[in-house]
Coordinates of C-alpha atoms in Angstrom, one line a residue:
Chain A
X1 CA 13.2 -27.0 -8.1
X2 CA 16.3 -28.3 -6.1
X3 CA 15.9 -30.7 -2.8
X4 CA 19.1 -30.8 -1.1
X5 CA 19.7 -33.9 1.8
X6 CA 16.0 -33.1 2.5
X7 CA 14.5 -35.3 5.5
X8 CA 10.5 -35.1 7.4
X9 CA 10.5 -36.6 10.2
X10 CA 7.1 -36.5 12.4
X11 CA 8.7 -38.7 15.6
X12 CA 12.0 -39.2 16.7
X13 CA 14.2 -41.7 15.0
X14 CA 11.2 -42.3 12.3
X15 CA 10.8 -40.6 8.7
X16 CA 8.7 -39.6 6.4
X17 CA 11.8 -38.3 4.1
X18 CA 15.0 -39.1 4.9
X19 CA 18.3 -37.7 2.5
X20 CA 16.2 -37.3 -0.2
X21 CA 17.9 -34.7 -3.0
X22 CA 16.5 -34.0 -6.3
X23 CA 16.4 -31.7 -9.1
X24 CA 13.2 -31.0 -11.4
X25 CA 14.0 -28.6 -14.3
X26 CA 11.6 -26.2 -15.3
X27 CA 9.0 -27.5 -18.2
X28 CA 9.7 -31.0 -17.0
X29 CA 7.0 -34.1 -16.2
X30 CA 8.2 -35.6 -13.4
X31 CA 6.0 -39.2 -12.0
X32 CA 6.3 -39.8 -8.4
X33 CA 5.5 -43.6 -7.5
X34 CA 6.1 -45.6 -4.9
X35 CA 4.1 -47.7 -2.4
X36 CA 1.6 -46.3 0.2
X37 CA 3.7 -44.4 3.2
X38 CA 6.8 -43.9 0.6
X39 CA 6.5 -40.0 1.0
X40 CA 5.0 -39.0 -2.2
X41 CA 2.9 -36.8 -0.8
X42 CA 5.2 -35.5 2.2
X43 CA 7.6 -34.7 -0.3
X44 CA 4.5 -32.7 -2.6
X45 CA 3.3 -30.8 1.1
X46 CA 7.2 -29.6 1.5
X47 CA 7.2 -28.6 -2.2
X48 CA 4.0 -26.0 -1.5
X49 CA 5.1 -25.3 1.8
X50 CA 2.0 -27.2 3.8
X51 CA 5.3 -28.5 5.7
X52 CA 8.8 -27.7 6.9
X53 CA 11.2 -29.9 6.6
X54 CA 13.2 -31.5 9.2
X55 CA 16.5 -31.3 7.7
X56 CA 17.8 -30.3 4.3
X57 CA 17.0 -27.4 2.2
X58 CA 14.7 -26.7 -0.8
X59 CA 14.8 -24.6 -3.8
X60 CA 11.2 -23.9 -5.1
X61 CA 10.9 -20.8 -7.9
X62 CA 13.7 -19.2 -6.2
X63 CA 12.5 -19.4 -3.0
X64 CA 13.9 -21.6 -0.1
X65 CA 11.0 -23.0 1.4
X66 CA 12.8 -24.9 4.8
X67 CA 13.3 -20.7 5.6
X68 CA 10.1 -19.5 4.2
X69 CA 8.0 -16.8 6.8
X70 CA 4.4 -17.5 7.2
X71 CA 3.7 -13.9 5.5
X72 CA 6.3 -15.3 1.9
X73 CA 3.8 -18.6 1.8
X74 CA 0.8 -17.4 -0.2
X75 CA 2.7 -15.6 -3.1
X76 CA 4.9 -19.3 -3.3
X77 CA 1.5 -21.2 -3.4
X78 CA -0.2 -18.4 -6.0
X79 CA 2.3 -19.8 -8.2
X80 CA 1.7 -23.6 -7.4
X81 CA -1.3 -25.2 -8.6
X82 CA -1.9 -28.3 -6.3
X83 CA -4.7 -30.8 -7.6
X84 CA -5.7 -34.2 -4.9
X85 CA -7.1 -37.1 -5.0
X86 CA -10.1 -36.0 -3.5
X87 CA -10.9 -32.6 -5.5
X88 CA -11.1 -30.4 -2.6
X89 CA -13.8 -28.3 -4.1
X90 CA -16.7 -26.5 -2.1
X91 CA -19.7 -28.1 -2.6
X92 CA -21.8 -25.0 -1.8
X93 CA -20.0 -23.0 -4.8
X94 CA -20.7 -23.3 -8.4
X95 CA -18.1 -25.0 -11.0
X96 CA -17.3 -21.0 -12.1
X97 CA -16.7 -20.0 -8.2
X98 CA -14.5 -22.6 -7.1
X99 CA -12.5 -22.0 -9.9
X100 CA -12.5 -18.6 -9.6
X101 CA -11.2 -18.7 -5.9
X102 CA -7.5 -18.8 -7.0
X103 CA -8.2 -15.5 -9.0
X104 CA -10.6 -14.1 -5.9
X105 CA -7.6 -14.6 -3.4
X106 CA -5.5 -11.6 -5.5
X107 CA -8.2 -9.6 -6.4
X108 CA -8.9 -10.6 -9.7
X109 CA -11.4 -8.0 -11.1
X110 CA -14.5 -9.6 -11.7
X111 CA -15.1 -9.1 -15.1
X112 CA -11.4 -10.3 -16.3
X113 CA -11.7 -13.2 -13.4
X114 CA -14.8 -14.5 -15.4
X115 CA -13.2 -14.5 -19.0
X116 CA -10.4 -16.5 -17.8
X117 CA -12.7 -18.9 -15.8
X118 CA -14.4 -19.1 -18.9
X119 CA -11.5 -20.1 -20.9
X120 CA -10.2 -22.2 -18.4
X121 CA -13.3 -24.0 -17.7
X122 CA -13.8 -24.6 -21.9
X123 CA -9.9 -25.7 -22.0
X124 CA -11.3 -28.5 -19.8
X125 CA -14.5 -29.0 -21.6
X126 CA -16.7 -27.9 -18.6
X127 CA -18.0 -24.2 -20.0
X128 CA -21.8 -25.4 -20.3
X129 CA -21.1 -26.9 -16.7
X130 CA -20.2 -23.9 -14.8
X131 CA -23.3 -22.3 -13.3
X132 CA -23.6 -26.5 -11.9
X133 CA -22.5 -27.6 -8.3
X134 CA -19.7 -30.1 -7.4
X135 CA -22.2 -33.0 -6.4
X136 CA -24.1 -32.2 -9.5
X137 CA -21.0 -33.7 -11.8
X138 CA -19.4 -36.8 -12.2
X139 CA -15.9 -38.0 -10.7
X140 CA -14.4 -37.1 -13.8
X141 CA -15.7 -34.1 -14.2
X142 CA -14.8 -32.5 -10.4
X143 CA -11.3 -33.7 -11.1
X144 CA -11.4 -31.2 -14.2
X145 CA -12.8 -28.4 -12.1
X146 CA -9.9 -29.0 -9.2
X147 CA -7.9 -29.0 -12.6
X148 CA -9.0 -25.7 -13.9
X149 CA -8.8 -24.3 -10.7
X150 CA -5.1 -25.0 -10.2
X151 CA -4.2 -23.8 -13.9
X152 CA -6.0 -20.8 -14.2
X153 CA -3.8 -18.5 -12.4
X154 CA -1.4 -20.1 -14.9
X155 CA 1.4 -21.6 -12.3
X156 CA 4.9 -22.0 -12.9
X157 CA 4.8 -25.8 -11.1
X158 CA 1.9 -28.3 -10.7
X159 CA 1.7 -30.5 -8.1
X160 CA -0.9 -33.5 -8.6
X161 CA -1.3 -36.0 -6.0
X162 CA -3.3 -39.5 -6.9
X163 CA -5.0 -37.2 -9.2
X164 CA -6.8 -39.6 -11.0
X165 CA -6.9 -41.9 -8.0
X166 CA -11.0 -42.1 -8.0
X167 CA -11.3 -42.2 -11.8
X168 CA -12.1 -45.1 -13.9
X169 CA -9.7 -46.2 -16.8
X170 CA -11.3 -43.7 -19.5
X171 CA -11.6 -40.8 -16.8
X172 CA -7.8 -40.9 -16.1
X173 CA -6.8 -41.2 -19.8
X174 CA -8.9 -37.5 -20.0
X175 CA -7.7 -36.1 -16.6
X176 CA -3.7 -37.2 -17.8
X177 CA -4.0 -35.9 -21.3
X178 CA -5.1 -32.3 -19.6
X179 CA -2.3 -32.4 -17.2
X180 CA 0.1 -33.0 -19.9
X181 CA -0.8 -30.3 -21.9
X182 CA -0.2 -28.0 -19.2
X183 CA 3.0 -29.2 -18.9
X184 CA 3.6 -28.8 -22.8
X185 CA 3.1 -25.1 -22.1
X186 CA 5.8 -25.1 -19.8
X187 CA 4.3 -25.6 -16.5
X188 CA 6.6 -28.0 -14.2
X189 CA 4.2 -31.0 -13.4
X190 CA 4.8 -33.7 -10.6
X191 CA 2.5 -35.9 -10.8
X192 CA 2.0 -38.8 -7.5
X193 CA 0.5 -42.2 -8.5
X194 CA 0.5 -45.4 -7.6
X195 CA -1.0 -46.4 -11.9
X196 CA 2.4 -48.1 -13.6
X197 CA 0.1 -48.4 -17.0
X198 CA 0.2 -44.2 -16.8
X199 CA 3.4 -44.3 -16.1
X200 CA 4.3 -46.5 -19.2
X201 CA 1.9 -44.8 -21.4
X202 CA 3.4 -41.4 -21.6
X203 CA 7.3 -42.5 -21.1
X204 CA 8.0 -39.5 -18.6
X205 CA 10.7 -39.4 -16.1
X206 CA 9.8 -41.0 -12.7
X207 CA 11.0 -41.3 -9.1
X208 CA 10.3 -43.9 -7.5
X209 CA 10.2 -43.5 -3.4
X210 CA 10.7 -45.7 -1.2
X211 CA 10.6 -45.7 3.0
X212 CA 11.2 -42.0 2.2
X213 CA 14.2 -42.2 -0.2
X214 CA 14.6 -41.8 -4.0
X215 CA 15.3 -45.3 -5.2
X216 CA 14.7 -45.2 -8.6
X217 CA 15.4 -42.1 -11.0
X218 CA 14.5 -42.7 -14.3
X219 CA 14.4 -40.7 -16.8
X220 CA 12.2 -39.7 -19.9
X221 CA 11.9 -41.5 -23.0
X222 CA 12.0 -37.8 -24.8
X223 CA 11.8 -34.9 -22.7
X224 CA 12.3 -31.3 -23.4
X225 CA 14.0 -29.6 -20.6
X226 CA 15.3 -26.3 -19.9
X227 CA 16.3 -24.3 -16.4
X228 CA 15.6 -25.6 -13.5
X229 CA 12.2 -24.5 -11.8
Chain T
X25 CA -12.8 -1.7 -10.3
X26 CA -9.3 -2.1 -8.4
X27 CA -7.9 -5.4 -7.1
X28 CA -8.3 -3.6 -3.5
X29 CA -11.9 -2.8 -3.9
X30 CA -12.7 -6.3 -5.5
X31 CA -10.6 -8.1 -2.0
X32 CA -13.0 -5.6 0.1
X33 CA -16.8 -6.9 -1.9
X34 CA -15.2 -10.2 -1.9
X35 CA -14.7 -9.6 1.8
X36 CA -17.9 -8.6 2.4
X37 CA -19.8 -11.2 0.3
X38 CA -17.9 -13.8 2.3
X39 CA -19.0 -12.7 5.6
X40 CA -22.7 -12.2 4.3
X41 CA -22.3 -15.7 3.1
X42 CA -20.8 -17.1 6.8
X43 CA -24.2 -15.2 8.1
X44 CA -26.7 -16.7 6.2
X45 CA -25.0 -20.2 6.5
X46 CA -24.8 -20.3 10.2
X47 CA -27.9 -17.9 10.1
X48 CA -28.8 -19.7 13.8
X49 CA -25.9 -19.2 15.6
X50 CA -25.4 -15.5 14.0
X51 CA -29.0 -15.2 15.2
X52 CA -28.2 -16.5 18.5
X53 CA -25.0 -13.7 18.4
X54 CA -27.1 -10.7 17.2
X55 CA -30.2 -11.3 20.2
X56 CA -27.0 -11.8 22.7
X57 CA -25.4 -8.3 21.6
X58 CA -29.0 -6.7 21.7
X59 CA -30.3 -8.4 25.5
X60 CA -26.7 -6.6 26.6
X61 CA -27.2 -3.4 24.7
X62 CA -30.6 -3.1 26.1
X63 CA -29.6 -3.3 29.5
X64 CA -26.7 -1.1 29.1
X65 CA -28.4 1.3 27.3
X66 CA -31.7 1.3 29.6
X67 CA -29.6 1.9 32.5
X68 CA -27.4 4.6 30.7
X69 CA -30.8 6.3 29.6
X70 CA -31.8 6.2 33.1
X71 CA -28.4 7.7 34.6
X72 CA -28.7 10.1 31.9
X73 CA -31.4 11.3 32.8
X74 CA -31.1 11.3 36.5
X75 CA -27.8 13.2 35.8
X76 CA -29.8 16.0 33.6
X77 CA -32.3 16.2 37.2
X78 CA -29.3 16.7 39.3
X79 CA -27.9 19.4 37.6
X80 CA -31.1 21.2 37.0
X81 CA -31.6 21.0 40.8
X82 CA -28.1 21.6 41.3
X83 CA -28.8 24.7 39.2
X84 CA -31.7 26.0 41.2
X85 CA -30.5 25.1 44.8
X86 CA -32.4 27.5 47.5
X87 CA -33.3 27.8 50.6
X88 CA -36.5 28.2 52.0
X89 CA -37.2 30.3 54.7
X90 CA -40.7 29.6 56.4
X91 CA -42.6 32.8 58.1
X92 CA -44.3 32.8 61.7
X93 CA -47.9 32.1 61.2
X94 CA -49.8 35.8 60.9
X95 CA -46.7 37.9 59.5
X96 CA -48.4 40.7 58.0
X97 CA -48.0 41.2 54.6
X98 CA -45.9 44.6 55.1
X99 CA -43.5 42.7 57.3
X100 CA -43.4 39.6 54.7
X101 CA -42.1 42.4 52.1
X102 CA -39.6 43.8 54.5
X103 CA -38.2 40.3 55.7
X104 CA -37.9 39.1 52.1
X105 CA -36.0 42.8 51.3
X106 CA -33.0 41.9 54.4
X107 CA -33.0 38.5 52.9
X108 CA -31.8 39.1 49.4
X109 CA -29.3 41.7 51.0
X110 CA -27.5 38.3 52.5
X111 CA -24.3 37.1 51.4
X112 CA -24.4 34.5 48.3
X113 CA -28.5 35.3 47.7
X114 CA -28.9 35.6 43.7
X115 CA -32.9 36.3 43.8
X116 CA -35.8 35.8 46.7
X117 CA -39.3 35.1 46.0
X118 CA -41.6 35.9 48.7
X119 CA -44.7 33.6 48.6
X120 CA -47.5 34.3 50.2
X121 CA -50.2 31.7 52.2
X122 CA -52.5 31.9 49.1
X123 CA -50.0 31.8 46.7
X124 CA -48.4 28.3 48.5
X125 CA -52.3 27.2 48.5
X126 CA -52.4 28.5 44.3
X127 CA -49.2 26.0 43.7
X128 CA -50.4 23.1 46.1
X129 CA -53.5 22.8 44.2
X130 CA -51.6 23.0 40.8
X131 CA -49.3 20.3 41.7
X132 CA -51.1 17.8 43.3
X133 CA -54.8 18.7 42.4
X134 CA -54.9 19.7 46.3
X135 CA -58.7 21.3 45.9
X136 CA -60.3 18.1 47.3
X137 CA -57.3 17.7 49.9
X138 CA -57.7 20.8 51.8
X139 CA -61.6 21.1 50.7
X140 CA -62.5 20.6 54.3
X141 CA -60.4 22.7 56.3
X142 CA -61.4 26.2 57.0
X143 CA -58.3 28.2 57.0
X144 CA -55.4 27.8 54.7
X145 CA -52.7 25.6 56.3
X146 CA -49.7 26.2 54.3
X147 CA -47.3 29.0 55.4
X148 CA -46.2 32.1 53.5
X149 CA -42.3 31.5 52.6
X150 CA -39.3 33.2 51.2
X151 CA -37.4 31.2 48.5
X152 CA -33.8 32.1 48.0
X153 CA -31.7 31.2 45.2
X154 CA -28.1 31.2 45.4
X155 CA -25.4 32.5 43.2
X156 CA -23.4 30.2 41.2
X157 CA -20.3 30.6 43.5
X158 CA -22.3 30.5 46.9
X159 CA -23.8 26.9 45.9
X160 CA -21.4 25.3 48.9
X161 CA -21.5 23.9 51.9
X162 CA -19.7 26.5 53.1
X163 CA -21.6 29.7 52.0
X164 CA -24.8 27.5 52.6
X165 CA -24.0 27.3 56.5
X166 CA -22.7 30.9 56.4
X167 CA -26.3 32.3 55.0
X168 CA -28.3 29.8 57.2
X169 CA -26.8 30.9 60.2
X170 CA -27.2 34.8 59.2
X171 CA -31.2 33.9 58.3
X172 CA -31.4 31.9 61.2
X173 CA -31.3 34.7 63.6
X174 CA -33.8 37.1 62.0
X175 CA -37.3 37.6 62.9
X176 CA -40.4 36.3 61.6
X177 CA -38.6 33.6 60.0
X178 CA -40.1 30.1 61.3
X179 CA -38.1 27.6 60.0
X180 CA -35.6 27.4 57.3
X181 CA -35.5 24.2 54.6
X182 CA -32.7 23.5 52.3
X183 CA -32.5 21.1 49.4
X184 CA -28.8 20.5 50.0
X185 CA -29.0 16.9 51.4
X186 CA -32.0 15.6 49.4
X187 CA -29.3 16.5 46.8
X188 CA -26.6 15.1 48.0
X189 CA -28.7 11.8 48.3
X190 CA -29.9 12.2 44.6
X191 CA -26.0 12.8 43.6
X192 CA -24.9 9.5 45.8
X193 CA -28.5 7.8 44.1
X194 CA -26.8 8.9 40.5
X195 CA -23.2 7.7 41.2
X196 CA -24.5 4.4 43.0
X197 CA -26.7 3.7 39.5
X198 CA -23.7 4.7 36.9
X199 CA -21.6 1.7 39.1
X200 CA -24.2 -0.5 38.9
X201 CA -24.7 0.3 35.3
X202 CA -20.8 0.0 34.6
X203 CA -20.4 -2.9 36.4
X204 CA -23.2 -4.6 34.4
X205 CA -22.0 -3.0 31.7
X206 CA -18.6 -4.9 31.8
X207 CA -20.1 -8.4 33.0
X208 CA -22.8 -9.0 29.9
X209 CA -20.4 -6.8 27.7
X210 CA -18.1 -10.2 28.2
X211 CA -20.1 -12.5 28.3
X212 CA -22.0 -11.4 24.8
X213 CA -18.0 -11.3 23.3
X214 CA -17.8 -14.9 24.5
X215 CA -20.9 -15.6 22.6
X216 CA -19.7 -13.8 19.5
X217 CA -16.3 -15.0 20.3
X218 CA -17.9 -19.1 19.9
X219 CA -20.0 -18.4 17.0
X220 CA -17.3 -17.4 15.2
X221 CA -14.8 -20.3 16.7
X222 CA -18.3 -22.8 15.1
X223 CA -18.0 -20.9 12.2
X224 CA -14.5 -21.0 11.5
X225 CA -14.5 -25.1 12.5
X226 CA -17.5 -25.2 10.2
X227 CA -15.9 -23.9 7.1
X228 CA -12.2 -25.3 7.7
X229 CA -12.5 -27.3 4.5
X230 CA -13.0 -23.9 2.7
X231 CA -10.2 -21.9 4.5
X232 CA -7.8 -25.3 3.2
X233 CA -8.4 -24.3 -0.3
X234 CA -8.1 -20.8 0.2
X235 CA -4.8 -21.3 1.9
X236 CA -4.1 -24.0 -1.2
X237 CA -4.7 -21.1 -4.0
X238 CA -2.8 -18.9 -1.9
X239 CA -5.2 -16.9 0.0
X240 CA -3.5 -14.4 2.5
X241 CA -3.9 -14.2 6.1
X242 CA -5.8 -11.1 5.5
X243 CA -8.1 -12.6 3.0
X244 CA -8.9 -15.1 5.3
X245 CA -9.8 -13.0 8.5
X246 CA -11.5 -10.6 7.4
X247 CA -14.8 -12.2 6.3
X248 CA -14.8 -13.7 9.6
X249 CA -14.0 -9.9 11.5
X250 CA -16.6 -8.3 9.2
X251 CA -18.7 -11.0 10.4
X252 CA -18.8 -10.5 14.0
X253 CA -19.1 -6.5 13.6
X254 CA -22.2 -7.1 11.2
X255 CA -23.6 -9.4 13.9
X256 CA -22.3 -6.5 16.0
X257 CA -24.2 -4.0 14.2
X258 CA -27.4 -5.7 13.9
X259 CA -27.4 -6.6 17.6
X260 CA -27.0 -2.6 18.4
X261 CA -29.4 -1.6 16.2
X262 CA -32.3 -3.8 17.7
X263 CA -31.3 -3.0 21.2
X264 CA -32.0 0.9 20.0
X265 CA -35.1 0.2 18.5
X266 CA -36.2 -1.9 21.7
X267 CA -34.9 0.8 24.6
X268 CA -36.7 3.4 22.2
X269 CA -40.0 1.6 22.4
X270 CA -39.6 1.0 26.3
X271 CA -39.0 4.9 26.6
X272 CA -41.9 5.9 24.2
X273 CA -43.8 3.1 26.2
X274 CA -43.2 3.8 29.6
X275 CA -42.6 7.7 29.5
X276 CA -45.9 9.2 30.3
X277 CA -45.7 7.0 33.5
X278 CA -42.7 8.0 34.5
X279 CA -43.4 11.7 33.4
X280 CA -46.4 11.8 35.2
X281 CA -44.9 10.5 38.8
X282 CA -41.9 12.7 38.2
X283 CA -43.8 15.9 37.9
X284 CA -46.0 14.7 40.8
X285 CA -42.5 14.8 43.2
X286 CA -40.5 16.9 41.3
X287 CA -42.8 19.7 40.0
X288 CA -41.4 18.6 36.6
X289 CA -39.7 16.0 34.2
X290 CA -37.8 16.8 31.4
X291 CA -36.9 13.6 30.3
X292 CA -35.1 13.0 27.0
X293 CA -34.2 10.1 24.8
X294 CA -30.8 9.4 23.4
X295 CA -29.3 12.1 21.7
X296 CA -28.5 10.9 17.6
X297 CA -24.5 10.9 18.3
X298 CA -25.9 8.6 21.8
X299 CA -27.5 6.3 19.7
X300 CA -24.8 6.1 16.5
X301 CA -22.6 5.6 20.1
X302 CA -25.0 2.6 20.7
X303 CA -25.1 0.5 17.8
X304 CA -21.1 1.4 17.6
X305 CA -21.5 -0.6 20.8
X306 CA -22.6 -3.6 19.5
X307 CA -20.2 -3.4 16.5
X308 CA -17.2 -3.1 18.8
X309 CA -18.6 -6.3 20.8
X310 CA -19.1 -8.5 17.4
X311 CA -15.7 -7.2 16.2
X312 CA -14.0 -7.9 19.7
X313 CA -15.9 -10.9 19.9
X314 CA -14.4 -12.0 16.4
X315 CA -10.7 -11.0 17.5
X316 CA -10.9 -12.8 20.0
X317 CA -12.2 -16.3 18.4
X318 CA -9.7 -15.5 15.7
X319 CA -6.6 -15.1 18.4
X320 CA -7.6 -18.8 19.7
X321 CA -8.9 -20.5 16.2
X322 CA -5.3 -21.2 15.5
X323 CA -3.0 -22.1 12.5
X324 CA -6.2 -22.5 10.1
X325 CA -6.9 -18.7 9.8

């Protein structure tokens, strides 16, 4: 994943992004901090496309997505999970359903869409939980659905944004240790917080943002990295 | 089962899950659809009809030719001979006093009528039916005026403006009947049209995440185009079911004051292909209806 001289700008004169390059090699864990209104999450909405950038251009899985059609946007994002602060699940589908939506959206036959929900959901720890609604479960546990959800179509990048945000110490501890083994399978992970304890805990490379440029690139205490993503 | 065919029941069980969610409002869609269709289809089942009386009349167009009062019978036979030797006559029937009496009394129960009279009123008559290619104004006025100049002919009738007024009658309905036709036709695809604008605002959290996983454009219209033709459907198949208890209701009234003027009703109800036609109607309308919401609900679908 390569951002070259990327800027956002919502009003005239004022941005969201300004100059910002980067490059995020595939396999890598990559913390994004910074204050509120640095662009942590403008810069995650240009990675999947939710936004076109002002200036600049970026490299995502081969794909420029500052020239991305409309039509090219849903293969890009079958290939990016995305996890938020918030969950984003539907509270009117079961813990198997929502997960299964990224597998429903291509067609997934039903039978093999239910193994790998299965899978998925055990991965997490939530198997016994997914005939159970959203509201039924705890913070902690709808973060691991949203989770499951972005990993089981097995994505090349994934994007996390205050994903542990609403969790308590010990739920973020659980929620971080899943993320990271995704990565350790070779999944590109960018991961927004605001938590300098997580970031000190697992030693990965982080970029710290601020007023919309990179200020700080750090880099991992041990890392392996290979091509870029 | 192929990816296509699981996109298509997913399809489906999306839109049957939009329905029973916002079961009021698709409620409030499918009794729209159906109030239209019933009109529509009412007053095409009445133009229909009328049309099928037009042409049967148009098929039997004559003219009658009254005789003089006292004709003897001998002289009826004769007369009625010359007449179906005219230009553009197909067939006459001569009818005598007692067989116009025989008829009166079959059509209209005329016993009790003329009970107190002591000779029979009606007159003896010559009906004349044309040929196909004489059923003109022209050859009309041409055998007229060659009838009008025999003897022992009275008076002569024709059905050609009472038809003529039916035919203007027919057209004047089928406008009327278009014209509604088009005005509730757009106002139920403005219905449809806002239940499935409500429905699309009510479930924009969902089509987020679909768009997040990567849902297509495809796989997020269609539920909500299936919708709107289910809604479609549904309307046009209780409109059918009400205009067909309306006829089955309302027919032997109709029947019986038909046959009372006309001397007959064949009256029909919607043919099958008519009523597949129908509740095709209403599908169009929920699909249209769904188009159109789609075309205005913006970058979310």
């Amino acid at each position: 994943m390569r951002l070259y001289h990327v800027s956002k700008s919502y009003m005239a004169g004022q941005y969201a992004l300004h100059d910002v390059s980067l490059e995020v090699r595939r396999g890598e864990f990559v913390f994004l901090t910074g204050p509120s209104g640095a662009g942590k999450t403008t810069l995650m909405e240009l990675i999947f496309a939710a936004e076109q950038p002002s200036e600049g251009q970026i490299l995502v899985l081969g794909r420029n997505v500052a020239r991305i059609g409309a039509g090219a946007i849903p293969a890009l994002r079958r290939r990016v999970g995305v996890v938020f602060q918030d969950f984003k699940l539907l509270q009117d589908r079961t813990v198997e359903e929502n997960v299964r939506l990224a597998l429903d959206v291509i067609g997934t036959p039903r039978r093999e869409a239910r193994a790998r929900v299965f899978q998925m959901l055990k991965s997490v720890g939530l198997q016994h939980r997914r005939f159970h609604h959203p509201l039924s479960l705890s913070g902690g546990e709808q973060q691991r659905v949203a989770l499951a959800r972005a990993l089981v179509n097995e994505p090349e990048i994934l994007l996390a944004d205050e994903p542990t945000g609403n969790l308590d110490p010990e739920l973020t501890i659980e929620i971080m240790d899943l993320i990271v083994s995704a990565s350790t399978r070779g999944t590109t992970v960018i991961v927004a917080t605001h938590d300098h304890g997580l970031i000190d805990r697992y030693g990965k490379r982080v970029l710290r943002l601020e007023n919309g440029r990179v200020v700080e690139d750090h880099p991992a205490a041990s890392s392996s990295i290979g091509a870029s993503a | 089962m192929s990816r296509v065919l699981m996109l298509i029941a997913i399809a489906f069980g999306n839109a049957l899950r939009g329905i029973r969610r916002a079961s009021t409002t698709s409620l409030l869609a499918v009794l729209t659809i159906a109030v239209v269709l019933v009109l529509v289809g009412s007053a095409a089942l009445l133009v229909e009809n009328m049309s099928g009386l037009l042409d049967e009349f148009g098929a039997e167009l004559q003219v009658t030719a009254y005789l003089e009062p006292g004709l003897p019978a001998e002289a009826q036979r004769e007369l009625a001979e010359r007449v179906g030797s005219a230009p553009g006559v197909e067939a006459v029937l001569l009818v005598d006093e007692a067989a116009a009496l025989a008829r009166f009394e079959r059509i209209a129960g005329g016993a009790e009528l003329l009970a107190g009279l002591e000779e029979n009123p009606l007159p003896a008559s010559i009906e004349v039916r044309l040929r196909a290619d004489a059923r003109t104004a022209e050859s009309l006025a041409v055998l007229t005026d060659s009838l009008e100049g025999l003897p022992g002919i009275a008076e002569l009738a024709q059905g050609q403006e009472w038809i003529e007024g039916y035919a203007r009658a027919v057209a004047l309905a089928r406008g009327i009947a278009t014209g509604i036709g088009i005005v509730l036709g757009l106002a139920a695809l403005l219905i449809v049209a806002n239940t499935i604008r409500l429905a699309v605002y009510a479930r924009r959290d969902e089509l987020d995440i679909l768009a997040l996983v990567g849902a297509s454009r495809t796989f997020v219209r269609v539920p909500f185009l299936l919708e709107g033709t289910i809604q479609g459907l549904l309307g046009g198949l209780v409109a059918l079911l009400v205009v067909w208890g309306a006829y089955e209701l309302l027919l032997p009234q109709v029947r019986f004051g038909l046959e009372l003027v006309l001397g007959r009703a064949e009256l029909h109800f919607f043919t099958t292909v008519e009523s597949v036609r129908l509740v095709l109607a209403g599908a169009g309308l929920g699909l249209l209806g769904s188009m159109t919401a789609l075309v205005g609900a913006g970058s979310e679908t």
